[in-house]
Amino acid sequence: VARKGRRSSGINAEYGHTSNITCIAASANKRWAVMGDAGPDNMISVWDLTTGTPIRNIFDVGGVLSLSISNDARYVAAISASTNEFMIWDWTSENEDTLYRQEIDAHPQTFLAFNPENSHELVSNSLHEVIFYHFDTDKLTVHIPNLPEKDFNRTIGNFSQSCFKPGCTEAIAGSKDGTVTVFDCDGTSENGAYKRVTKIVKLMDDPITVVSTYESMVVVGSRDGSVRFYDSQMRIKNWYGTFDAGSIDSVSFAAKGDDGQAGEAKAIPAQSTLEATPFIITDFTVSTEESIVCNVPARTNKVERLLQEHNDSIKAIDTHPLNNYVAMGSYCGLLKVWDYINKTEANKRNFGVSNEITALCYDAIGENLAVGFYDGTILILDSITLETVAEFTHAKALITQLAFSHDCIFLAATDLDTTTTLIKRSTDSENPWMYIGRNKAHYKAIVNILFGVALDSNVPRLLSLGVDRNLVEYDILNSTEDNLLIMSTDKIEQSAMPVSCAWYPPINKEHFLLIANSEYKYKLLNATTKRCRKTLMGPTLGSHVQKIVNLNRGDKHYIAFITEDKIGMTLLPLDGNPHNTTALLGHCDGATNLVSCPQSRFLFTAGGKVCRMWEVNPDVLHGTAALGGSGLDPFYQLLEGGKGGPLAREMEEYFYYAQMRSQSVATTEHRKVGKYVTLDEVPNIMRALGFYPSELEVQDMINEVKFSQYVETGKTVTEIDLATLIKLYCNHRPVFGLPLYKVYDAFHTLAGADGNAQIDRGLLLSLLQNRGEHISEPELAEYLASLLDLYGSATNTEDKMAAVEPSKVGETLEAILPEVLDADLFTEHILGFVPATVE
């Protein structure tokens, strides 16, 4: 983030790194900034702050632990986070190689700085040592001075930062005990790297957190929130102790000429000395560990607080339905309302560090703002003044979500104890909101709570969705005090876990609820029956979707989503086409929340201590979709080998073979080859292709096609063509196939043990017949006989009976199957899977 100009309020966010930035430094003239990260694809980048563009990227750095740029902006130096190497580049030259790269035999160096008067000298420090560097065209010198604790009769160490003193050969290192250790040349060499400890000076009782220089003075920041200025003899010259903003993290001075014209002498503060001479410096800014940035003008002692941001995780965000406001709440107890058009703070309220904010929600007219806290408290605030209107303390666990009904009459909340709380607006002017009741309708975490509107009415509906795979609808109209009623509970998933839901935009005649699950699928449920009507492939971007929201731009509709670290959009209507989705990296340390503004022009995401604002540009998404092709082309690309590949040809062969099966394989009559097969053949084709759907998944696939035209025509579909079959296969099959470890996990679950679990043969057969989707005894016998090749090449019933008598199938299986089975035997010898290493 670059802040331009002394009085400018404009902030430009620039996108460059794929991981969290760990270090940043600026040249003396503030023209150049250098920053580095320590993620998987780490790099160092040099930026031109006047244009906000990256000039050069440096790779193969092993992560950046500390970083610095020389005063003349020619050299960039860094300490590697992975190898503790010292590295230095002349980034202005065309040579991309390091000038020097040397591993340091010391503790990880957490701070690094150039000598402002000599760009060939540097100093770094860890908690336990200070290291000096000197380089020229011939060699790099690295020297670690001894710390003679016996000579000074005290412990030396716990260093925080270090720097070179102006106008001399000395260097100093600040410590957490309030002292500075002074180093100077040892006289054995002209090389400035060879220094020794000369003295230790006690400056204060509080830990020193920042050590820097300004002209001839030494600048020291401390944990007590003060900034002190010392002369070359370490005598105090001035003291700023009025920040009241927490421990000092950094002190930065404006470049010469950026602080305006000098004022009259009487306006300049005096030094903290007997002479009280004018204390003349440039403007400087101070940042603290409480995420506060203060500015100190050059001609006054008045401290201006520029920013107060969140210094703990932001999980709660929401946008005002009418105004250009976004509300943000964090675990530090700060509630901040931001005008995202004018980029100004509209209001804020600090509840204190012990009142962590976990959920926020505006009502539909923007009158109230509901706030949920870590301890289960729910506050309803006036959205303008942020004053408390009502308070509820019925929940005793962290509030995870809040939602208002469309008519602003009801407020619902979910907590970490898997309980739903309902609050209702009352007619009592003194108590405008009243508690209705709570219900523990789920036995696992609730991932979503949302209000809707009943069909052909204005009656609100309340639904909750849990990791327990249950979709619960509450009877809010008939609920009374301390009695929140449940209207219905529906199991919507068999193996996947639902992760988010939203009402599908009204682009179909049928009213849908959109569900995203952990297996990278979207599901459309009928809003009334809650039965699955369609399954579609979702984004496959390293992790499954975490949250979805609707975006409406005129007559165009989209879905915005976040994954573990990305933000993206999908074009509606959903059809499983991967080219209808686009995404980019949003939060390196994880995205936790997503909301949109009322006009769907901007999106806001939360992750870590950051709330980011994104502008929506649908034209890019439409262009991506157009480049991906039309018709079946995008779906052929999902098949191994593409349109002309072996899987596509195999699908076509199975499609026509299914037509032969429906006309009897053994018939001698003339066959009719058409464009359709009956829906009964769909599960057979899927299994032949290596996709083994459960009976519920088979039913979902058949119903998806069967009722695909029912709303428009009132008739059901009994046949399917090849194009629809390909789309059905791409959307329903597992995104990453069937990993062998899932079979092992399932077997271990049945065995009830870890490691190389074993299970009795009789118990396994009993579980297969009585748990989950039940398999009858004749069916189980036929399946096992086929797997164990008892029938040979026989395919029809007559041939199977000829190969093995039905009455002897059980005896034969008992003779073949061992009494005790383990996972390897079951997967390799019964299922016929190839051996694999299970991670």
mmCIF file of N, CA and C in Angstrom, residues 515-563:
data_model
loop_
_atom_site.group_PDB
_atom_site.id
_atom_site.type_symbol
_atom_site.label_atom_id
_atom_site.label_comp_id
_atom_site.label_asym_id
_atom_site.label_seq_id
_atom_site.Cartn_x
_atom_site.Cartn_y
_atom_site.Cartn_z
ATOM 1 N N ILE A 515 -26.667 -25.027 -3.287
ATOM 2 C CA ILE A 515 -25.798 -25.579 -2.250
ATOM 3 C C ILE A 515 -24.419 -25.846 -2.852
ATOM 4 N N ALA A 516 -23.361 -25.429 -2.146
ATOM 5 C CA ALA A 516 -21.992 -25.788 -2.518
ATOM 6 C C ALA A 516 -21.488 -26.799 -1.495
ATOM 7 N N ASN A 517 -20.791 -27.848 -1.977
ATOM 8 C CA ASN A 517 -20.325 -28.864 -1.041
ATOM 9 C C ASN A 517 -18.816 -29.068 -1.117
ATOM 10 N N SER A 518 -18.320 -29.942 -0.248
ATOM 11 C CA SER A 518 -16.879 -30.145 -0.106
ATOM 12 C C SER A 518 -16.284 -30.979 -1.225
ATOM 13 N N GLU A 519 -17.104 -31.520 -2.112
ATOM 14 C CA GLU A 519 -16.611 -32.322 -3.222
ATOM 15 C C GLU A 519 -16.634 -31.544 -4.530
ATOM 16 N N TYR A 520 -16.519 -30.230 -4.421
ATOM 17 C CA TYR A 520 -16.406 -29.330 -5.580
ATOM 18 C C TYR A 520 -17.645 -29.373 -6.467
ATOM 19 N N LYS A 521 -18.812 -29.543 -5.856
ATOM 20 C CA LYS A 521 -20.055 -29.604 -6.607
ATOM 21 C C LYS A 521 -21.014 -28.514 -6.148
ATOM 22 N N TYR A 522 -21.831 -28.060 -7.098
ATOM 23 C CA TYR A 522 -23.004 -27.247 -6.800
ATOM 24 C C TYR A 522 -24.239 -28.144 -6.942
ATOM 25 N N LYS A 523 -25.206 -27.928 -6.058
ATOM 26 C CA LYS A 523 -26.462 -28.651 -6.175
ATOM 27 C C LYS A 523 -27.612 -27.660 -6.112
ATOM 28 N N LEU A 524 -28.585 -27.861 -7.013
ATOM 29 C CA LEU A 524 -29.798 -27.054 -7.017
ATOM 30 C C LEU A 524 -30.923 -27.872 -6.405
ATOM 31 N N LEU A 525 -31.451 -27.374 -5.279
ATOM 32 C CA LEU A 525 -32.551 -28.043 -4.611
ATOM 33 C C LEU A 525 -33.842 -27.285 -4.866
ATOM 34 N N ASN A 526 -34.906 -28.014 -5.104
ATOM 35 C CA ASN A 526 -36.215 -27.378 -5.218
ATOM 36 C C ASN A 526 -36.540 -26.691 -3.901
ATOM 37 N N ALA A 527 -36.896 -25.418 -3.959
ATOM 38 C CA ALA A 527 -37.090 -24.628 -2.750
ATOM 39 C C ALA A 527 -38.238 -25.129 -1.894
ATOM 40 N N THR A 528 -39.168 -25.849 -2.479
ATOM 41 C CA THR A 528 -40.322 -26.342 -1.722
ATOM 42 C C THR A 528 -40.115 -27.771 -1.232
ATOM 43 N N THR A 529 -39.771 -28.671 -2.160
ATOM 44 C CA THR A 529 -39.608 -30.085 -1.784
ATOM 45 C C THR A 529 -38.234 -30.372 -1.207
ATOM 46 N N LYS A 530 -37.253 -29.491 -1.488
ATOM 47 C CA LYS A 530 -35.859 -29.648 -1.041
ATOM 48 C C LYS A 530 -35.218 -30.907 -1.613
ATOM 49 N N ARG A 531 -35.693 -31.334 -2.762
ATOM 50 C CA ARG A 531 -35.109 -32.473 -3.453
ATOM 51 C C ARG A 531 -34.097 -31.972 -4.477
ATOM 52 N N CYS A 532 -33.044 -32.754 -4.663
ATOM 53 C CA CYS A 532 -31.994 -32.351 -5.604
ATOM 54 C C CYS A 532 -32.532 -32.399 -7.028
ATOM 55 N N ARG A 533 -32.405 -31.293 -7.721
ATOM 56 C CA ARG A 533 -32.892 -31.202 -9.098
ATOM 57 C C ARG A 533 -31.755 -31.175 -10.108
ATOM 58 N N LYS A 534 -30.581 -30.790 -9.638
ATOM 59 C CA LYS A 534 -29.465 -30.722 -10.579
ATOM 60 C C LYS A 534 -28.156 -30.711 -9.807
ATOM 61 N N THR A 535 -27.147 -31.405 -10.351
ATOM 62 C CA THR A 535 -25.797 -31.414 -9.782
ATOM 63 C C THR A 535 -24.843 -30.905 -10.847
ATOM 64 N N LEU A 536 -23.978 -29.982 -10.461
ATOM 65 C CA LEU A 536 -23.078 -29.349 -11.423
ATOM 66 C C LEU A 536 -21.676 -29.240 -10.835
ATOM 67 N N MET A 537 -20.690 -29.329 -11.690
ATOM 68 C CA MET A 537 -19.314 -29.198 -11.237
ATOM 69 C C MET A 537 -19.041 -27.749 -10.856
ATOM 70 N N GLY A 538 -18.412 -27.556 -9.697
ATOM 71 C CA GLY A 538 -18.063 -26.228 -9.226
ATOM 72 C C GLY A 538 -16.621 -25.889 -9.528
ATOM 73 N N PRO A 539 -16.128 -24.780 -9.013
ATOM 74 C CA PRO A 539 -14.733 -24.382 -9.240
ATOM 75 C C PRO A 539 -13.769 -25.391 -8.625
ATOM 76 N N THR A 540 -12.712 -25.710 -9.341
ATOM 77 C CA THR A 540 -11.652 -26.605 -8.842
ATOM 78 C C THR A 540 -10.366 -25.794 -8.789
ATOM 79 N N LEU A 541 -10.192 -25.093 -7.688
ATOM 80 C CA LEU A 541 -9.111 -24.115 -7.581
ATOM 81 C C LEU A 541 -8.234 -24.390 -6.363
ATOM 82 N N GLY A 542 -7.919 -25.648 -6.144
ATOM 83 C CA GLY A 542 -7.051 -25.991 -5.034
ATOM 84 C C GLY A 542 -7.795 -26.319 -3.762
ATOM 85 N N SER A 543 -8.932 -25.708 -3.542
ATOM 86 C CA SER A 543 -9.785 -26.035 -2.398
ATOM 87 C C SER A 543 -11.223 -25.763 -2.803
ATOM 88 N N HIS A 544 -12.147 -26.382 -2.089
ATOM 89 C CA HIS A 544 -13.544 -26.219 -2.454
ATOM 90 C C HIS A 544 -14.052 -24.824 -2.071
ATOM 91 N N VAL A 545 -15.215 -24.475 -2.573
ATOM 92 C CA VAL A 545 -15.830 -23.183 -2.283
ATOM 93 C C VAL A 545 -16.118 -23.082 -0.783
ATOM 94 N N GLN A 546 -15.849 -21.894 -0.209
ATOM 95 C CA GLN A 546 -16.115 -21.659 1.216
ATOM 96 C C GLN A 546 -17.420 -20.892 1.420
ATOM 97 N N LYS A 547 -17.718 -19.949 0.515
ATOM 98 C CA LYS A 547 -18.942 -19.159 0.636
ATOM 99 C C LYS A 547 -19.347 -18.651 -0.731
ATOM 100 N N ILE A 548 -20.668 -18.528 -0.959
ATOM 101 C CA ILE A 548 -21.186 -18.013 -2.223
ATOM 102 C C ILE A 548 -22.168 -16.875 -1.941
ATOM 103 N N VAL A 549 -22.188 -15.888 -2.849
ATOM 104 C CA VAL A 549 -23.162 -14.801 -2.780
ATOM 105 C C VAL A 549 -23.637 -14.498 -4.194
ATOM 106 N N ASN A 550 -24.839 -13.951 -4.311
ATOM 107 C CA ASN A 550 -25.412 -13.601 -5.603
ATOM 108 C C ASN A 550 -24.944 -12.225 -6.047
ATOM 109 N N LEU A 551 -24.746 -12.068 -7.347
ATOM 110 C CA LEU A 551 -24.457 -10.776 -7.960
ATOM 111 C C LEU A 551 -25.445 -10.564 -9.093
ATOM 112 N N ASN A 552 -26.103 -9.413 -9.084
ATOM 113 C CA ASN A 552 -27.081 -9.099 -10.131
ATOM 114 C C ASN A 552 -26.698 -7.786 -10.784
ATOM 115 N N ARG A 553 -26.403 -7.830 -12.068
ATOM 116 C CA ARG A 553 -26.055 -6.635 -12.843
ATOM 117 C C ARG A 553 -27.058 -6.495 -13.974
ATOM 118 N N GLY A 554 -28.182 -5.806 -13.684
ATOM 119 C CA GLY A 554 -29.230 -5.694 -14.687
ATOM 120 C C GLY A 554 -29.888 -7.029 -14.911
ATOM 121 N N ASP A 555 -29.900 -7.489 -16.181
ATOM 122 C CA ASP A 555 -30.498 -8.786 -16.491
ATOM 123 C C ASP A 555 -29.469 -9.905 -16.466
ATOM 124 N N LYS A 556 -28.236 -9.592 -16.054
ATOM 125 C CA LYS A 556 -27.177 -10.596 -15.974
ATOM 126 C C LYS A 556 -27.005 -11.013 -14.510
ATOM 127 N N HIS A 557 -26.793 -12.323 -14.311
ATOM 128 C CA HIS A 557 -26.664 -12.847 -12.961
ATOM 129 C C HIS A 557 -25.375 -13.655 -12.843
ATOM 130 N N TYR A 558 -24.768 -13.571 -11.667
ATOM 131 C CA TYR A 558 -23.497 -14.239 -11.407
ATOM 132 C C TYR A 558 -23.491 -14.768 -9.976
ATOM 133 N N ILE A 559 -22.560 -15.683 -9.733
ATOM 134 C CA ILE A 559 -22.277 -16.155 -8.387
ATOM 135 C C ILE A 559 -20.837 -15.728 -8.055
ATOM 136 N N ALA A 560 -20.653 -15.033 -6.948
ATOM 137 C CA ALA A 560 -19.309 -14.745 -6.445
ATOM 138 C C ALA A 560 -18.999 -15.744 -5.338
ATOM 139 N N PHE A 561 -17.735 -16.135 -5.246
ATOM 140 C CA PHE A 561 -17.377 -17.152 -4.261
ATOM 141 C C PHE A 561 -15.953 -16.910 -3.752
ATOM 142 N N ILE A 562 -15.662 -17.504 -2.621
ATOM 143 C CA ILE A 562 -14.293 -17.568 -2.125
ATOM 144 C C ILE A 562 -13.954 -19.024 -1.861
ATOM 145 N N THR A 563 -12.701 -19.377 -2.119
ATOM 146 C CA THR A 563 -12.176 -20.674 -1.705
ATOM 147 C C THR A 563 -11.253 -20.409 -0.515
#
